[in-house]
Amino acid sequence: MQFIIAPAKKMQVDVDTFAPETLPEHLKQTAEILTALRALTPAQRQKLWQCSDRLAAASEQQLAQLNLKGPLTPAIIAFVGIQYQAMAPDLFTESALQYIQAHLRILSGFYGALRPFDGIVPYRLEMGSRLAVGNAKNLYEFWGARLHDQLDFTQGPVINLASVEYAKAIRPFLTPDETMLDITFGRMVDGKFKTRATQAKIARGSMVRYAAMNGLTQPEQLKAFDHPHYQFSPSRSTASEMVFEYHD
């Protein structure tokens, strides 16, 4: 099986923890996106980023200095959001690092589907951003089936730990013999089963860590996910969705 996760908005440059082993597969497409992004006015970019004036100013500076040649940071270290903090890849064993390189892909609107040790640079661009690139009116249309085609369905089901925004880049291109198993982390709130974003991000990172540290190879093994609050819920789960319910 192979896991897919979303990237994080918060990124860093770290050339000390691990060295990049590979380059992103679709750097030509990334360069096209960068050109399209730089062709916008600052006001258009702020609207695209949907951020405050302070963040827009920082993002403008980042964009002006962005060089696809580096310095490069492995993707698994470059992203430092809540999910990645919970995963803590810098504390992985050597076998766990090898596991994620084979079994984990990070979906990016800027780079495509990233392997953990693909060298990347910080950027600000969400997959759902309405950025026209060439004849494509948005990033979903621009990438088309490329992200899907970067996944290895010969390993078995793709385990979807990504957000809806990023899973949407894969789902339309699934063939009848390909399976994507959705993982949902939720809890009962006022009589309704809901997903809390922050808790779910932490759980997603923790599940990747659990799989990597234990070398899991079958979706069934995920049911034993070792978490202090989330437990597998057979009654809420289906053949296409594995649900974990939060308990205090």
PDB file of C-alpha atoms in Angstrom:
ATOM      1  CA  MET A   1       0.000   0.000   0.000  1.00  0.00           C
ATOM      2  CA  GLN A   2       1.002   3.605  -0.494  1.00  0.00           C
ATOM      3  CA  PHE A   3      -0.061   6.623   1.562  1.00  0.00           C
ATOM      4  CA  ILE A   4      -0.908  10.074   0.224  1.00  0.00           C
ATOM      5  CA  ILE A   5      -0.826  13.173   2.413  1.00  0.00           C
ATOM      6  CA  ALA A   6      -1.279  16.895   1.864  1.00  0.00           C
ATOM      7  CA  PRO A   7       1.596  19.376   2.114  1.00  0.00           C
ATOM      8  CA  ALA A   8       1.769  22.135   4.751  1.00  0.00           C
ATOM      9  CA  LYS A   9       1.697  25.899   4.283  1.00  0.00           C
ATOM     10  CA  LYS A  10       4.516  26.309   6.784  1.00  0.00           C
ATOM     11  CA  MET A  11       7.870  25.377   5.261  1.00  0.00           C
ATOM     12  CA  GLN A  12      11.556  25.634   6.090  1.00  0.00           C
ATOM     13  CA  VAL A  13      15.009  25.319   4.565  1.00  0.00           C
ATOM     14  CA  ASP A  14      17.020  22.614   6.323  1.00  0.00           C
ATOM     15  CA  VAL A  15      20.198  21.382   4.660  1.00  0.00           C
ATOM     16  CA  ASP A  16      21.510  19.608   7.768  1.00  0.00           C
ATOM     17  CA  THR A  17      18.973  16.981   8.909  1.00  0.00           C
ATOM     18  CA  PHE A  18      18.882  14.889   5.703  1.00  0.00           C
ATOM     19  CA  ALA A  19      20.266  15.365   2.202  1.00  0.00           C
ATOM     20  CA  PRO A  20      17.898  15.209  -0.783  1.00  0.00           C
ATOM     21  CA  GLU A  21      18.194  11.970  -2.738  1.00  0.00           C
ATOM     22  CA  THR A  22      16.103  12.791  -5.787  1.00  0.00           C
ATOM     23  CA  LEU A  23      14.558  15.707  -7.675  1.00  0.00           C
ATOM     24  CA  PRO A  24      10.808  16.149  -8.212  1.00  0.00           C
ATOM     25  CA  GLU A  25       9.635  14.329 -11.307  1.00  0.00           C
ATOM     26  CA  HIS A  26       7.813  17.260 -12.901  1.00  0.00           C
ATOM     27  CA  LEU A  27      10.187  20.221 -12.535  1.00  0.00           C
ATOM     28  CA  LYS A  28       9.308  21.405 -16.052  1.00  0.00           C
ATOM     29  CA  GLN A  29       5.679  21.802 -14.999  1.00  0.00           C
ATOM     30  CA  THR A  30       6.750  23.460 -11.748  1.00  0.00           C
ATOM     31  CA  ALA A  31       8.724  26.034 -13.742  1.00  0.00           C
ATOM     32  CA  GLU A  32       5.602  26.768 -15.818  1.00  0.00           C
ATOM     33  CA  ILE A  33       3.568  27.311 -12.665  1.00  0.00           C
ATOM     34  CA  LEU A  34       6.252  29.606 -11.264  1.00  0.00           C
ATOM     35  CA  THR A  35       6.206  31.686 -14.450  1.00  0.00           C
ATOM     36  CA  ALA A  36       2.399  31.983 -14.271  1.00  0.00           C
ATOM     37  CA  LEU A  37       2.556  32.972 -10.614  1.00  0.00           C
ATOM     38  CA  ARG A  38       5.163  35.655 -11.233  1.00  0.00           C
ATOM     39  CA  ALA A  39       3.131  37.066 -14.129  1.00  0.00           C
ATOM     40  CA  LEU A  40       0.373  38.147 -11.718  1.00  0.00           C
ATOM     41  CA  THR A  41       0.319  41.498  -9.950  1.00  0.00           C
ATOM     42  CA  PRO A  42       0.919  41.551  -6.173  1.00  0.00           C
ATOM     43  CA  ALA A  43      -2.790  42.263  -5.639  1.00  0.00           C
ATOM     44  CA  GLN A  44      -3.751  39.278  -7.804  1.00  0.00           C
ATOM     45  CA  ARG A  45      -1.350  37.035  -5.909  1.00  0.00           C
ATOM     46  CA  GLN A  46      -2.729  38.118  -2.540  1.00  0.00           C
ATOM     47  CA  LYS A  47      -6.222  37.274  -3.745  1.00  0.00           C
ATOM     48  CA  LEU A  48      -4.933  33.908  -4.951  1.00  0.00           C
ATOM     49  CA  TRP A  49      -3.196  33.218  -1.638  1.00  0.00           C
ATOM     50  CA  GLN A  50      -6.185  34.482   0.389  1.00  0.00           C
ATOM     51  CA  CYS A  51      -3.945  35.797   3.128  1.00  0.00           C
ATOM     52  CA  SER A  52      -3.333  38.898   5.249  1.00  0.00           C
ATOM     53  CA  ASP A  53      -1.195  41.842   4.153  1.00  0.00           C
ATOM     54  CA  ARG A  54       1.593  40.638   6.457  1.00  0.00           C
ATOM     55  CA  LEU A  55       1.636  37.135   5.014  1.00  0.00           C
ATOM     56  CA  ALA A  56       1.327  38.499   1.487  1.00  0.00           C
ATOM     57  CA  ALA A  57       4.413  40.662   1.996  1.00  0.00           C
ATOM     58  CA  ALA A  58       6.384  37.676   3.306  1.00  0.00           C
ATOM     59  CA  SER A  59       5.142  35.520   0.435  1.00  0.00           C
ATOM     60  CA  GLU A  60       6.122  38.182  -2.095  1.00  0.00           C
ATOM     61  CA  GLN A  61       9.653  38.204  -0.706  1.00  0.00           C
ATOM     62  CA  GLN A  62       9.766  34.403  -0.789  1.00  0.00           C
ATOM     63  CA  LEU A  63       8.569  34.377  -4.403  1.00  0.00           C
ATOM     64  CA  ALA A  64      11.123  36.983  -5.469  1.00  0.00           C
ATOM     65  CA  GLN A  65      13.947  34.887  -4.014  1.00  0.00           C
ATOM     66  CA  LEU A  66      12.611  31.489  -5.103  1.00  0.00           C
ATOM     67  CA  ASN A  67      15.166  29.444  -7.051  1.00  0.00           C
ATOM     68  CA  LEU A  68      14.142  25.933  -8.071  1.00  0.00           C
ATOM     69  CA  LYS A  69      17.796  24.873  -7.982  1.00  0.00           C
ATOM     70  CA  GLY A  70      18.059  25.404  -4.254  1.00  0.00           C
ATOM     71  CA  PRO A  71      19.178  25.265  -1.604  1.00  0.00           C
ATOM     72  CA  LEU A  72      17.092  22.103  -1.544  1.00  0.00           C
ATOM     73  CA  THR A  73      15.446  20.439   1.445  1.00  0.00           C
ATOM     74  CA  PRO A  74      13.912  16.932   1.374  1.00  0.00           C
ATOM     75  CA  ALA A  75      10.139  17.343   1.137  1.00  0.00           C
ATOM     76  CA  ILE A  76       9.502  15.354   4.322  1.00  0.00           C
ATOM     77  CA  ILE A  77      11.611  17.900   6.249  1.00  0.00           C
ATOM     78  CA  ALA A  78      10.677  21.016   4.239  1.00  0.00           C
ATOM     79  CA  PHE A  79       7.020  20.842   5.351  1.00  0.00           C
ATOM     80  CA  VAL A  80       6.682  21.653   9.057  1.00  0.00           C
ATOM     81  CA  GLY A  81       2.946  21.905   9.721  1.00  0.00           C
ATOM     82  CA  ILE A  82       1.062  20.119  12.515  1.00  0.00           C
ATOM     83  CA  GLN A  83       0.805  16.860  10.572  1.00  0.00           C
ATOM     84  CA  TYR A  84       4.555  16.736   9.987  1.00  0.00           C
ATOM     85  CA  GLN A  85       5.355  17.639  13.584  1.00  0.00           C
ATOM     86  CA  ALA A  86       3.228  14.682  14.715  1.00  0.00           C
ATOM     87  CA  MET A  87       4.997  12.433  12.213  1.00  0.00           C
ATOM     88  CA  ALA A  88       8.463  13.554  13.443  1.00  0.00           C
ATOM     89  CA  PRO A  89      10.406  12.051  10.513  1.00  0.00           C
ATOM     90  CA  ASP A  90      13.686  13.444  11.856  1.00  0.00           C
ATOM     91  CA  LEU A  91      13.400  10.827  14.623  1.00  0.00           C
ATOM     92  CA  PHE A  92      12.697   7.884  12.296  1.00  0.00           C
ATOM     93  CA  THR A  93      14.871   4.793  12.227  1.00  0.00           C
ATOM     94  CA  GLU A  94      16.733   4.036   8.999  1.00  0.00           C
ATOM     95  CA  SER A  95      14.202   1.335   8.098  1.00  0.00           C
ATOM     96  CA  ALA A  96      11.317   3.779   8.690  1.00  0.00           C
ATOM     97  CA  LEU A  97      12.965   6.332   6.399  1.00  0.00           C
ATOM     98  CA  GLN A  98      13.304   3.690   3.702  1.00  0.00           C
ATOM     99  CA  TYR A  99       9.666   2.752   4.258  1.00  0.00           C
ATOM    100  CA  ILE A 100       8.300   6.243   3.654  1.00  0.00           C
ATOM    101  CA  GLN A 101      10.437   6.732   0.545  1.00  0.00           C
ATOM    102  CA  ALA A 102       8.703   3.679  -0.933  1.00  0.00           C
ATOM    103  CA  HIS A 103       5.242   4.016   0.617  1.00  0.00           C
ATOM    104  CA  LEU A 104       4.532   7.747   1.059  1.00  0.00           C
ATOM    105  CA  ARG A 105       3.729  10.489  -1.460  1.00  0.00           C
ATOM    106  CA  ILE A 106       3.099  14.158  -0.654  1.00  0.00           C
ATOM    107  CA  LEU A 107       0.653  15.820  -3.039  1.00  0.00           C
ATOM    108  CA  SER A 108       1.664  19.349  -4.030  1.00  0.00           C
ATOM    109  CA  GLY A 109      -0.021  21.907  -6.249  1.00  0.00           C
ATOM    110  CA  PHE A 110       3.421  23.317  -7.093  1.00  0.00           C
ATOM    111  CA  TYR A 111       5.500  20.149  -7.556  1.00  0.00           C
ATOM    112  CA  GLY A 112       3.084  17.288  -8.229  1.00  0.00           C
ATOM    113  CA  ALA A 113       3.375  14.061  -6.209  1.00  0.00           C
ATOM    114  CA  LEU A 114       6.559  14.262  -4.157  1.00  0.00           C
ATOM    115  CA  ARG A 115       8.674  11.456  -2.777  1.00  0.00           C
ATOM    116  CA  PRO A 116       9.839  12.185   0.778  1.00  0.00           C
ATOM    117  CA  PHE A 117      13.448  12.764  -0.264  1.00  0.00           C
ATOM    118  CA  ASP A 118      12.757  14.881  -3.345  1.00  0.00           C
ATOM    119  CA  GLY A 119      14.639  18.150  -2.876  1.00  0.00           C
ATOM    120  CA  ILE A 120      12.344  21.186  -2.907  1.00  0.00           C
ATOM    121  CA  VAL A 121      12.294  24.867  -1.948  1.00  0.00           C
ATOM    122  CA  PRO A 122       9.665  26.755   0.104  1.00  0.00           C
ATOM    123  CA  TYR A 123       6.675  28.075  -1.840  1.00  0.00           C
ATOM    124  CA  ARG A 124       3.139  29.290  -1.219  1.00  0.00           C
ATOM    125  CA  LEU A 125       0.495  27.755  -3.457  1.00  0.00           C
ATOM    126  CA  GLU A 126      -2.482  25.553  -2.629  1.00  0.00           C
ATOM    127  CA  MET A 127      -3.818  22.917  -5.026  1.00  0.00           C
ATOM    128  CA  GLY A 128      -7.228  24.598  -4.910  1.00  0.00           C
ATOM    129  CA  SER A 129      -5.830  27.990  -5.950  1.00  0.00           C
ATOM    130  CA  ARG A 130      -7.446  29.335  -9.111  1.00  0.00           C
ATOM    131  CA  LEU A 131      -4.198  29.898 -10.948  1.00  0.00           C
ATOM    132  CA  ALA A 132      -4.430  29.729 -14.738  1.00  0.00           C
ATOM    133  CA  VAL A 133      -1.370  28.068 -16.275  1.00  0.00           C
ATOM    134  CA  GLY A 134      -1.164  28.027 -20.054  1.00  0.00           C
ATOM    135  CA  ASN A 135      -4.513  26.843 -21.372  1.00  0.00           C
ATOM    136  CA  ALA A 136      -5.521  25.332 -18.020  1.00  0.00           C
ATOM    137  CA  LYS A 137      -7.878  27.438 -15.916  1.00  0.00           C
ATOM    138  CA  ASN A 138      -6.681  25.972 -12.588  1.00  0.00           C
ATOM    139  CA  LEU A 139      -4.107  23.604 -11.111  1.00  0.00           C
ATOM    140  CA  TYR A 140      -6.400  20.563 -11.216  1.00  0.00           C
ATOM    141  CA  GLU A 141      -6.777  20.987 -14.947  1.00  0.00           C
ATOM    142  CA  PHE A 142      -3.077  21.762 -15.393  1.00  0.00           C
ATOM    143  CA  TRP A 143      -1.870  18.657 -13.569  1.00  0.00           C
ATOM    144  CA  GLY A 144      -4.556  16.387 -14.991  1.00  0.00           C
ATOM    145  CA  ALA A 145      -3.694  12.729 -14.388  1.00  0.00           C
ATOM    146  CA  ARG A 146      -0.021  13.352 -13.596  1.00  0.00           C
ATOM    147  CA  LEU A 147      -0.323  13.070  -9.814  1.00  0.00           C
ATOM    148  CA  HIS A 148      -2.387   9.897 -10.139  1.00  0.00           C
ATOM    149  CA  ASP A 149       0.146   8.430 -12.537  1.00  0.00           C
ATOM    150  CA  GLN A 150       2.954   9.011 -10.034  1.00  0.00           C
ATOM    151  CA  LEU A 151       1.302   6.641  -7.541  1.00  0.00           C
ATOM    152  CA  ASP A 152       2.087   2.926  -7.455  1.00  0.00           C
ATOM    153  CA  PHE A 153      -1.154   0.955  -7.341  1.00  0.00           C
ATOM    154  CA  THR A 154       0.776  -2.306  -7.797  1.00  0.00           C
ATOM    155  CA  GLN A 155       1.524  -2.031  -4.052  1.00  0.00           C
ATOM    156  CA  GLY A 156      -2.188  -2.375  -3.342  1.00  0.00           C
ATOM    157  CA  PRO A 157      -4.664   0.303  -2.223  1.00  0.00           C
ATOM    158  CA  VAL A 158      -3.635   3.924  -1.913  1.00  0.00           C
ATOM    159  CA  ILE A 159      -4.348   5.020   1.663  1.00  0.00           C
ATOM    160  CA  ASN A 160      -5.856   8.501   1.542  1.00  0.00           C
ATOM    161  CA  LEU A 161      -4.641  10.629   4.445  1.00  0.00           C
ATOM    162  CA  ALA A 162      -4.845  13.798   2.356  1.00  0.00           C
ATOM    163  CA  SER A 163      -7.421  16.560   2.644  1.00  0.00           C
ATOM    164  CA  VAL A 164     -10.387  16.710   0.252  1.00  0.00           C
ATOM    165  CA  GLU A 165      -8.614  19.474  -1.695  1.00  0.00           C
ATOM    166  CA  TYR A 166      -5.679  17.212  -2.538  1.00  0.00           C
ATOM    167  CA  ALA A 167      -7.466  13.854  -2.857  1.00  0.00           C
ATOM    168  CA  LYS A 168      -9.554  15.579  -5.536  1.00  0.00           C
ATOM    169  CA  ALA A 169      -6.447  15.594  -7.747  1.00  0.00           C
ATOM    170  CA  ILE A 170      -6.358  11.776  -7.675  1.00  0.00           C
ATOM    171  CA  ARG A 171      -9.928  10.526  -7.397  1.00  0.00           C
ATOM    172  CA  PRO A 172     -11.209  11.356 -10.927  1.00  0.00           C
ATOM    173  CA  PHE A 173      -8.458   9.290 -12.539  1.00  0.00           C
ATOM    174  CA  LEU A 174      -8.875   6.035 -10.601  1.00  0.00           C
ATOM    175  CA  THR A 175      -9.473   3.039 -12.849  1.00  0.00           C
ATOM    176  CA  PRO A 176     -11.891   0.211 -11.954  1.00  0.00           C
ATOM    177  CA  ASP A 177      -9.026  -1.981 -10.749  1.00  0.00           C
ATOM    178  CA  GLU A 178      -7.503   0.718  -8.520  1.00  0.00           C
ATOM    179  CA  THR A 179      -8.566   1.307  -4.919  1.00  0.00           C
ATOM    180  CA  MET A 180      -8.214   4.403  -2.776  1.00  0.00           C
ATOM    181  CA  LEU A 181      -9.074   3.778   0.862  1.00  0.00           C
ATOM    182  CA  ASP A 182     -10.172   6.924   2.693  1.00  0.00           C
ATOM    183  CA  ILE A 183      -9.145   7.351   6.337  1.00  0.00           C
ATOM    184  CA  THR A 184     -11.466   9.488   8.465  1.00  0.00           C
ATOM    185  CA  PHE A 185     -10.727  10.738  11.968  1.00  0.00           C
ATOM    186  CA  GLY A 186     -13.827  12.084  13.692  1.00  0.00           C
ATOM    187  CA  ARG A 187     -15.720  12.486  16.946  1.00  0.00           C
ATOM    188  CA  MET A 188     -19.265  12.968  18.154  1.00  0.00           C
ATOM    189  CA  VAL A 189     -20.094  16.663  18.623  1.00  0.00           C
ATOM    190  CA  ASP A 190     -23.648  17.665  19.590  1.00  0.00           C
ATOM    191  CA  GLY A 191     -25.003  14.404  18.266  1.00  0.00           C
ATOM    192  CA  LYS A 192     -23.146  14.606  14.953  1.00  0.00           C
ATOM    193  CA  PHE A 193     -19.985  12.848  13.796  1.00  0.00           C
ATOM    194  CA  LYS A 194     -17.513  15.554  12.787  1.00  0.00           C
ATOM    195  CA  THR A 195     -13.860  15.911  11.842  1.00  0.00           C
ATOM    196  CA  ARG A 196     -11.837  18.484  13.750  1.00  0.00           C
ATOM    197  CA  ALA A 197      -9.095  19.745  11.423  1.00  0.00           C
ATOM    198  CA  THR A 198      -6.261  20.106  13.928  1.00  0.00           C
ATOM    199  CA  GLN A 199      -6.916  16.779  15.636  1.00  0.00           C
ATOM    200  CA  ALA A 200      -7.217  15.054  12.255  1.00  0.00           C
ATOM    201  CA  LYS A 201      -3.912  16.499  11.035  1.00  0.00           C
ATOM    202  CA  ILE A 202      -2.150  15.243  14.151  1.00  0.00           C
ATOM    203  CA  ALA A 203      -3.723  11.800  13.726  1.00  0.00           C
ATOM    204  CA  ARG A 204      -2.738  11.607  10.050  1.00  0.00           C
ATOM    205  CA  GLY A 205       0.882  12.334  10.846  1.00  0.00           C
ATOM    206  CA  SER A 206       0.790   9.850  13.711  1.00  0.00           C
ATOM    207  CA  MET A 207      -0.645   7.145  11.452  1.00  0.00           C
ATOM    208  CA  VAL A 208       2.167   7.603   8.900  1.00  0.00           C
ATOM    209  CA  ARG A 209       4.632   7.315  11.765  1.00  0.00           C
ATOM    210  CA  TYR A 210       2.891   4.183  13.078  1.00  0.00           C
ATOM    211  CA  ALA A 211       2.979   2.540   9.644  1.00  0.00           C
ATOM    212  CA  ALA A 212       6.606   3.473   9.021  1.00  0.00           C
ATOM    213  CA  MET A 213       7.935   2.406  12.413  1.00  0.00           C
ATOM    214  CA  ASN A 214       6.099  -0.934  12.174  1.00  0.00           C
ATOM    215  CA  GLY A 215       6.663  -1.591   8.457  1.00  0.00           C
ATOM    216  CA  LEU A 216       2.970  -2.126   7.715  1.00  0.00           C
ATOM    217  CA  THR A 217       2.080  -3.643   4.354  1.00  0.00           C
ATOM    218  CA  GLN A 218      -1.679  -4.331   4.578  1.00  0.00           C
ATOM    219  CA  PRO A 219      -4.598  -1.923   5.171  1.00  0.00           C
ATOM    220  CA  GLU A 220      -6.035  -4.315   7.772  1.00  0.00           C
ATOM    221  CA  GLN A 221      -3.011  -3.617   9.961  1.00  0.00           C
ATOM    222  CA  LEU A 222      -4.064   0.035  10.262  1.00  0.00           C
ATOM    223  CA  LYS A 223      -7.039  -1.000  12.402  1.00  0.00           C
ATOM    224  CA  ALA A 224      -4.622  -1.511  15.289  1.00  0.00           C
ATOM    225  CA  PHE A 225      -3.408   2.106  15.018  1.00  0.00           C
ATOM    226  CA  ASP A 226      -1.862   2.917  18.378  1.00  0.00           C
ATOM    227  CA  HIS A 227      -3.272   6.297  19.413  1.00  0.00           C
ATOM    228  CA  PRO A 228      -4.300   7.558  22.867  1.00  0.00           C
ATOM    229  CA  HIS A 229      -7.709   8.776  21.645  1.00  0.00           C
ATOM    230  CA  TYR A 230      -8.590   7.479  18.161  1.00  0.00           C
ATOM    231  CA  GLN A 231      -9.847   3.920  17.849  1.00  0.00           C
ATOM    232  CA  PHE A 232     -10.999   2.026  14.774  1.00  0.00           C
ATOM    233  CA  SER A 233     -14.797   2.036  14.446  1.00  0.00           C
ATOM    234  CA  PRO A 234     -16.093  -1.076  12.630  1.00  0.00           C
ATOM    235  CA  SER A 235     -19.674   0.202  12.675  1.00  0.00           C
ATOM    236  CA  ARG A 236     -18.801   3.462  10.923  1.00  0.00           C
ATOM    237  CA  SER A 237     -16.343   1.959   8.439  1.00  0.00           C
ATOM    238  CA  THR A 238     -17.068   0.628   4.956  1.00  0.00           C
ATOM    239  CA  ALA A 239     -15.087  -1.175   2.256  1.00  0.00           C
ATOM    240  CA  SER A 240     -13.873   2.194   0.925  1.00  0.00           C
ATOM    241  CA  GLU A 241     -13.550   4.158   4.179  1.00  0.00           C
ATOM    242  CA  MET A 242     -11.784   3.315   7.414  1.00  0.00           C
ATOM    243  CA  VAL A 243     -13.153   5.431  10.284  1.00  0.00           C
ATOM    244  CA  PHE A 244     -11.415   6.135  13.573  1.00  0.00           C
ATOM    245  CA  GLU A 245     -13.495   7.652  16.384  1.00  0.00           C
ATOM    246  CA  TYR A 246     -12.138   9.956  19.066  1.00  0.00           C
ATOM    247  CA  HIS A 247     -12.613   8.928  22.690  1.00  0.00           C
ATOM    248  CA  ASP A 248     -11.556  10.994  25.711  1.00  0.00           C
TER     249      ASP A 248
END
